[in-house]
mmCIF file of N, CA and C in Angstrom:
data_model
loop_
_atom_site.group_PDB
_atom_site.id
_atom_site.type_symbol
_atom_site.label_atom_id
_atom_site.label_comp_id
_atom_site.label_asym_id
_atom_site.label_seq_id
_atom_site.Cartn_x
_atom_site.Cartn_y
_atom_site.Cartn_z
ATOM 1 N N MET A 50 -27.301 -7.987 10.637
ATOM 2 C CA MET A 50 -27.489 -8.209 11.642
ATOM 3 C C MET A 50 -26.016 -8.410 12.384
ATOM 4 N N SER A 51 -25.920 -7.924 13.703
ATOM 5 C CA SER A 51 -24.304 -8.704 14.527
ATOM 6 C C SER A 51 -23.880 -10.123 14.631
ATOM 7 N N GLU A 52 -22.823 -9.857 14.560
ATOM 8 C CA GLU A 52 -22.380 -11.283 15.104
ATOM 9 C C GLU A 52 -22.919 -11.902 16.216
ATOM 10 N N ARG A 53 -22.661 -11.417 17.478
ATOM 11 C CA ARG A 53 -22.786 -11.458 19.013
ATOM 12 C C ARG A 53 -24.135 -10.634 19.049
ATOM 13 N N ALA A 54 -24.741 -11.823 19.866
ATOM 14 C CA ALA A 54 -25.871 -11.070 20.457
ATOM 15 C C ALA A 54 -25.455 -10.717 21.881
ATOM 16 N N ALA A 55 -25.441 -9.061 22.203
ATOM 17 C CA ALA A 55 -25.021 -8.875 23.760
ATOM 18 C C ALA A 55 -25.970 -8.637 24.248
ATOM 19 N N PRO A 56 -26.130 -9.667 25.791
ATOM 20 C CA PRO A 56 -26.719 -9.275 26.554
ATOM 21 C C PRO A 56 -26.962 -7.827 27.430
ATOM 22 N N PHE A 57 -27.703 -7.168 28.174
ATOM 23 C CA PHE A 57 -27.893 -5.874 28.880
ATOM 24 C C PHE A 57 -27.614 -6.011 30.135
ATOM 25 N N HIS A 58 -28.424 -7.698 30.625
ATOM 26 C CA HIS A 58 -28.125 -7.603 32.048
ATOM 27 C C HIS A 58 -27.667 -8.721 32.453
ATOM 28 N N CYS A 59 -26.977 -9.540 33.675
ATOM 29 C CA CYS A 59 -27.327 -10.997 34.060
ATOM 30 C C CYS A 59 -28.636 -11.410 34.418
ATOM 31 N N PRO A 60 -28.568 -12.813 33.629
ATOM 32 C CA PRO A 60 -29.906 -13.079 34.055
ATOM 33 C C PRO A 60 -30.132 -14.135 35.356
ATOM 34 N N TYR A 61 -28.839 -13.769 36.149
ATOM 35 C CA TYR A 61 -28.987 -14.263 37.651
ATOM 36 C C TYR A 61 -28.853 -13.280 38.346
ATOM 37 N N CYS A 62 -28.300 -12.241 38.384
ATOM 38 C CA CYS A 62 -28.316 -10.771 39.484
ATOM 39 C C CYS A 62 -28.710 -9.951 39.015
ATOM 40 N N GLY A 63 -28.882 -9.774 37.858
ATOM 41 C CA GLY A 63 -29.273 -8.040 37.023
ATOM 42 C C GLY A 63 -28.164 -7.230 36.721
ATOM 43 N N ASP A 64 -27.107 -7.712 37.144
ATOM 44 C CA ASP A 64 -26.265 -6.608 36.830
ATOM 45 C C ASP A 64 -25.435 -6.239 35.456
ATOM 46 N N GLU A 65 -24.639 -5.151 35.151
ATOM 47 C CA GLU A 65 -24.855 -5.070 33.882
ATOM 48 C C GLU A 65 -23.255 -4.795 33.677
ATOM 49 N N ASP A 66 -22.410 -5.538 34.545
ATOM 50 C CA ASP A 66 -20.970 -5.621 34.114
ATOM 51 C C ASP A 66 -20.937 -7.190 33.603
ATOM 52 N N LEU A 67 -20.804 -6.815 32.228
ATOM 53 C CA LEU A 67 -20.869 -8.480 31.997
ATOM 54 C C LEU A 67 -19.953 -8.427 30.987
ATOM 55 N N ARG A 68 -19.094 -9.438 30.529
ATOM 56 C CA ARG A 68 -17.618 -9.631 29.532
ATOM 57 C C ARG A 68 -18.228 -10.852 28.903
ATOM 58 N N PRO A 69 -17.236 -10.793 27.685
ATOM 59 C CA PRO A 69 -17.800 -12.316 26.926
ATOM 60 C C PRO A 69 -16.293 -13.266 27.253
ATOM 61 N N ASN A 70 -17.214 -14.757 27.129
ATOM 62 C CA ASN A 70 -16.504 -15.437 27.836
ATOM 63 C C ASN A 70 -15.326 -16.245 26.951
ATOM 64 N N GLU A 71 -14.691 -16.747 27.291
ATOM 65 C CA GLU A 71 -13.597 -17.130 26.145
ATOM 66 C C GLU A 71 -13.590 -18.752 25.518
ATOM 67 N N THR A 72 -14.778 -19.201 26.061
ATOM 68 C CA THR A 72 -15.437 -20.609 25.579
ATOM 69 C C THR A 72 -16.352 -20.482 24.177
ATOM 70 N N GLY A 73 -16.421 -19.673 23.951
ATOM 71 C CA GLY A 73 -17.056 -19.369 22.510
ATOM 72 C C GLY A 73 -18.185 -18.656 22.172
ATOM 73 N N HIS A 74 -18.707 -18.269 20.888
ATOM 74 C CA HIS A 74 -20.011 -17.397 20.479
ATOM 75 C C HIS A 74 -21.373 -17.833 21.302
ATOM 76 N N GLY A 75 -21.627 -16.716 21.827
ATOM 77 C CA GLY A 75 -22.580 -16.575 22.829
ATOM 78 C C GLY A 75 -22.465 -16.587 24.509
ATOM 79 N N ALA A 76 -21.295 -17.267 24.848
ATOM 80 C CA ALA A 76 -20.930 -17.122 26.154
ATOM 81 C C ALA A 76 -20.252 -15.844 26.783
ATOM 82 N N TRP A 77 -21.219 -15.421 28.162
ATOM 83 C CA TRP A 77 -20.588 -14.520 28.594
ATOM 84 C C TRP A 77 -20.383 -14.449 30.543
ATOM 85 N N GLU A 78 -19.913 -13.806 31.213
ATOM 86 C CA GLU A 78 -19.579 -13.639 32.396
ATOM 87 C C GLU A 78 -20.165 -12.980 32.869
ATOM 88 N N CYS A 79 -20.412 -12.945 34.239
ATOM 89 C CA CYS A 79 -20.717 -11.985 34.848
ATOM 90 C C CYS A 79 -19.673 -11.316 36.167
ATOM 91 N N ALA A 80 -19.415 -10.330 36.491
ATOM 92 C CA ALA A 80 -17.866 -9.776 37.451
ATOM 93 C C ALA A 80 -18.876 -9.668 38.909
ATOM 94 N N ALA A 81 -20.359 -9.248 38.638
ATOM 95 C CA ALA A 81 -21.048 -9.002 39.934
ATOM 96 C C ALA A 81 -20.878 -10.400 41.250
ATOM 97 N N CYS A 82 -21.548 -11.396 39.889
ATOM 98 C CA CYS A 82 -22.027 -12.752 40.993
ATOM 99 C C CYS A 82 -21.130 -14.297 40.033
ATOM 100 N N ASN A 83 -20.158 -13.651 39.540
ATOM 101 C CA ASN A 83 -19.224 -14.509 39.318
ATOM 102 C C ASN A 83 -19.794 -15.672 38.760
ATOM 103 N N ARG A 84 -20.602 -15.818 37.585
ATOM 104 C CA ARG A 84 -21.387 -16.475 37.034
ATOM 105 C C ARG A 84 -21.061 -16.618 35.151
ATOM 106 N N ALA A 85 -21.335 -17.945 34.722
ATOM 107 C CA ALA A 85 -21.017 -17.844 33.154
ATOM 108 C C ALA A 85 -22.349 -18.472 32.681
ATOM 109 N N PHE A 86 -22.678 -18.230 31.290
ATOM 110 C CA PHE A 86 -24.092 -18.011 30.878
ATOM 111 C C PHE A 86 -23.787 -18.319 29.653
ATOM 112 N N GLN A 87 -24.891 -18.793 28.718
ATOM 113 C CA GLN A 87 -24.567 -19.003 27.004
ATOM 114 C C GLN A 87 -26.263 -18.679 26.447
ATOM 115 N N LEU A 88 -25.867 -17.862 25.806
ATOM 116 C CA LEU A 88 -26.864 -17.305 24.906
ATOM 117 C C LEU A 88 -26.857 -18.230 23.771
ATOM 118 N N LYS A 89 -28.169 -18.440 23.179
ATOM 119 C CA LYS A 89 -28.668 -19.149 22.020
ATOM 120 C C LYS A 89 -29.771 -19.089 21.075
ATOM 121 N N PHE A 90 -29.716 -18.417 20.070
ATOM 122 C CA PHE A 90 -31.162 -18.365 19.362
ATOM 123 C C PHE A 90 -31.438 -19.452 19.252
ATOM 124 N N LEU A 91 -32.728 -19.736 19.216
ATOM 125 C CA LEU A 91 -33.325 -21.341 18.961
ATOM 126 C C LEU A 91 -33.862 -21.163 17.604
ATOM 127 N N GLY A 92 -34.893 -20.399 16.970
ATOM 128 C CA GLY A 92 -35.509 -20.069 15.818
ATOM 129 C C GLY A 92 -36.477 -19.082 16.284
ATOM 130 N N LEU A 93 -37.202 -19.288 15.044
ATOM 131 C CA LEU A 93 -38.473 -18.187 15.047
ATOM 132 C C LEU A 93 -39.862 -19.519 15.406
ATOM 133 N N LEU A 94 -41.054 -18.899 16.269
ATOM 134 C CA LEU A 94 -41.821 -20.019 16.294
ATOM 135 C C LEU A 94 -42.670 -20.095 15.081
ATOM 136 N N ALA A 95 -42.803 -21.134 14.837
ATOM 137 C CA ALA A 95 -43.714 -21.597 13.748
ATOM 138 C C ALA A 95 -44.934 -20.618 13.644
ATOM 139 N N GLN A 96 -46.161 -20.336 14.634
ATOM 140 C CA GLN A 96 -47.584 -19.438 14.388
ATOM 141 C C GLN A 96 -46.719 -18.214 14.453
ATOM 142 N N GLY A 97 -45.876 -17.540 14.703
ATOM 143 C CA GLY A 97 -45.447 -16.374 14.971
ATOM 144 C C GLY A 97 -46.290 -15.365 16.144
ATOM 145 N N VAL A 98 -46.453 -14.453 16.398
ATOM 146 C CA VAL A 98 -47.109 -13.617 17.196
ATOM 147 C C VAL A 98 -48.742 -12.853 16.485
ATOM 148 N N GLN A 99 -49.503 -13.356 17.444
ATOM 149 C CA GLN A 99 -50.874 -13.035 17.095
ATOM 150 C C GLN A 99 -51.129 -11.866 18.116
ATOM 151 N N ARG A 100 -51.528 -11.113 17.566
ATOM 152 C CA ARG A 100 -52.146 -9.544 18.458
ATOM 153 C C ARG A 100 -53.451 -9.220 17.625
ATOM 154 N N ASN A 101 -54.161 -8.432 18.918
ATOM 155 C CA ASN A 101 -55.522 -8.579 18.922
ATOM 156 C C ASN A 101 -55.902 -7.301 18.233
ATOM 157 N N SER A 102 -56.170 -7.274 17.028
ATOM 158 C CA SER A 102 -56.688 -6.534 16.304
ATOM 159 C C SER A 102 -57.929 -5.301 16.714
ATOM 160 N N VAL A 103 -58.936 -5.725 17.910
ATOM 161 C CA VAL A 103 -59.812 -5.142 17.662
ATOM 162 C C VAL A 103 -59.386 -4.222 18.913
ATOM 163 N N GLY A 104 -58.193 -3.876 19.660
ATOM 164 C CA GLY A 104 -58.006 -2.575 20.112
ATOM 165 C C GLY A 104 -58.380 -2.863 21.796
ATOM 166 N N GLY A 105 -58.461 -3.901 22.268
ATOM 167 C CA GLY A 105 -58.734 -4.468 23.905
ATOM 168 C C GLY A 105 -58.697 -5.591 23.979
ATOM 169 N N GLU A 106 -58.155 -5.863 25.526
ATOM 170 C CA GLU A 106 -58.335 -6.971 26.091
ATOM 171 C C GLU A 106 -59.662 -7.789 26.449
ATOM 172 N N GLU A 107 -59.858 -9.134 25.658
ATOM 173 C CA GLU A 107 -60.726 -10.102 25.744
ATOM 174 C C GLU A 107 -61.088 -10.522 26.922
ATOM 175 N N ILE A 108 -61.979 -10.784 27.538
ATOM 176 C CA ILE A 108 -62.599 -11.196 28.636
ATOM 177 C C ILE A 108 -62.846 -12.869 28.946
#
């Protein structure tokens, strides 16, 4: 696994011109909307992902 999770687009404006921010790990800045944000991994869900194995949507 890589050390840095890199976002593909800004969560505020959707632009892709992102650069790492100086404040620390997971911090990014968007050159388009001039906002800074931080990514943080919280953990795995205890119940995990449950999928419908029947192959159709339930009504």
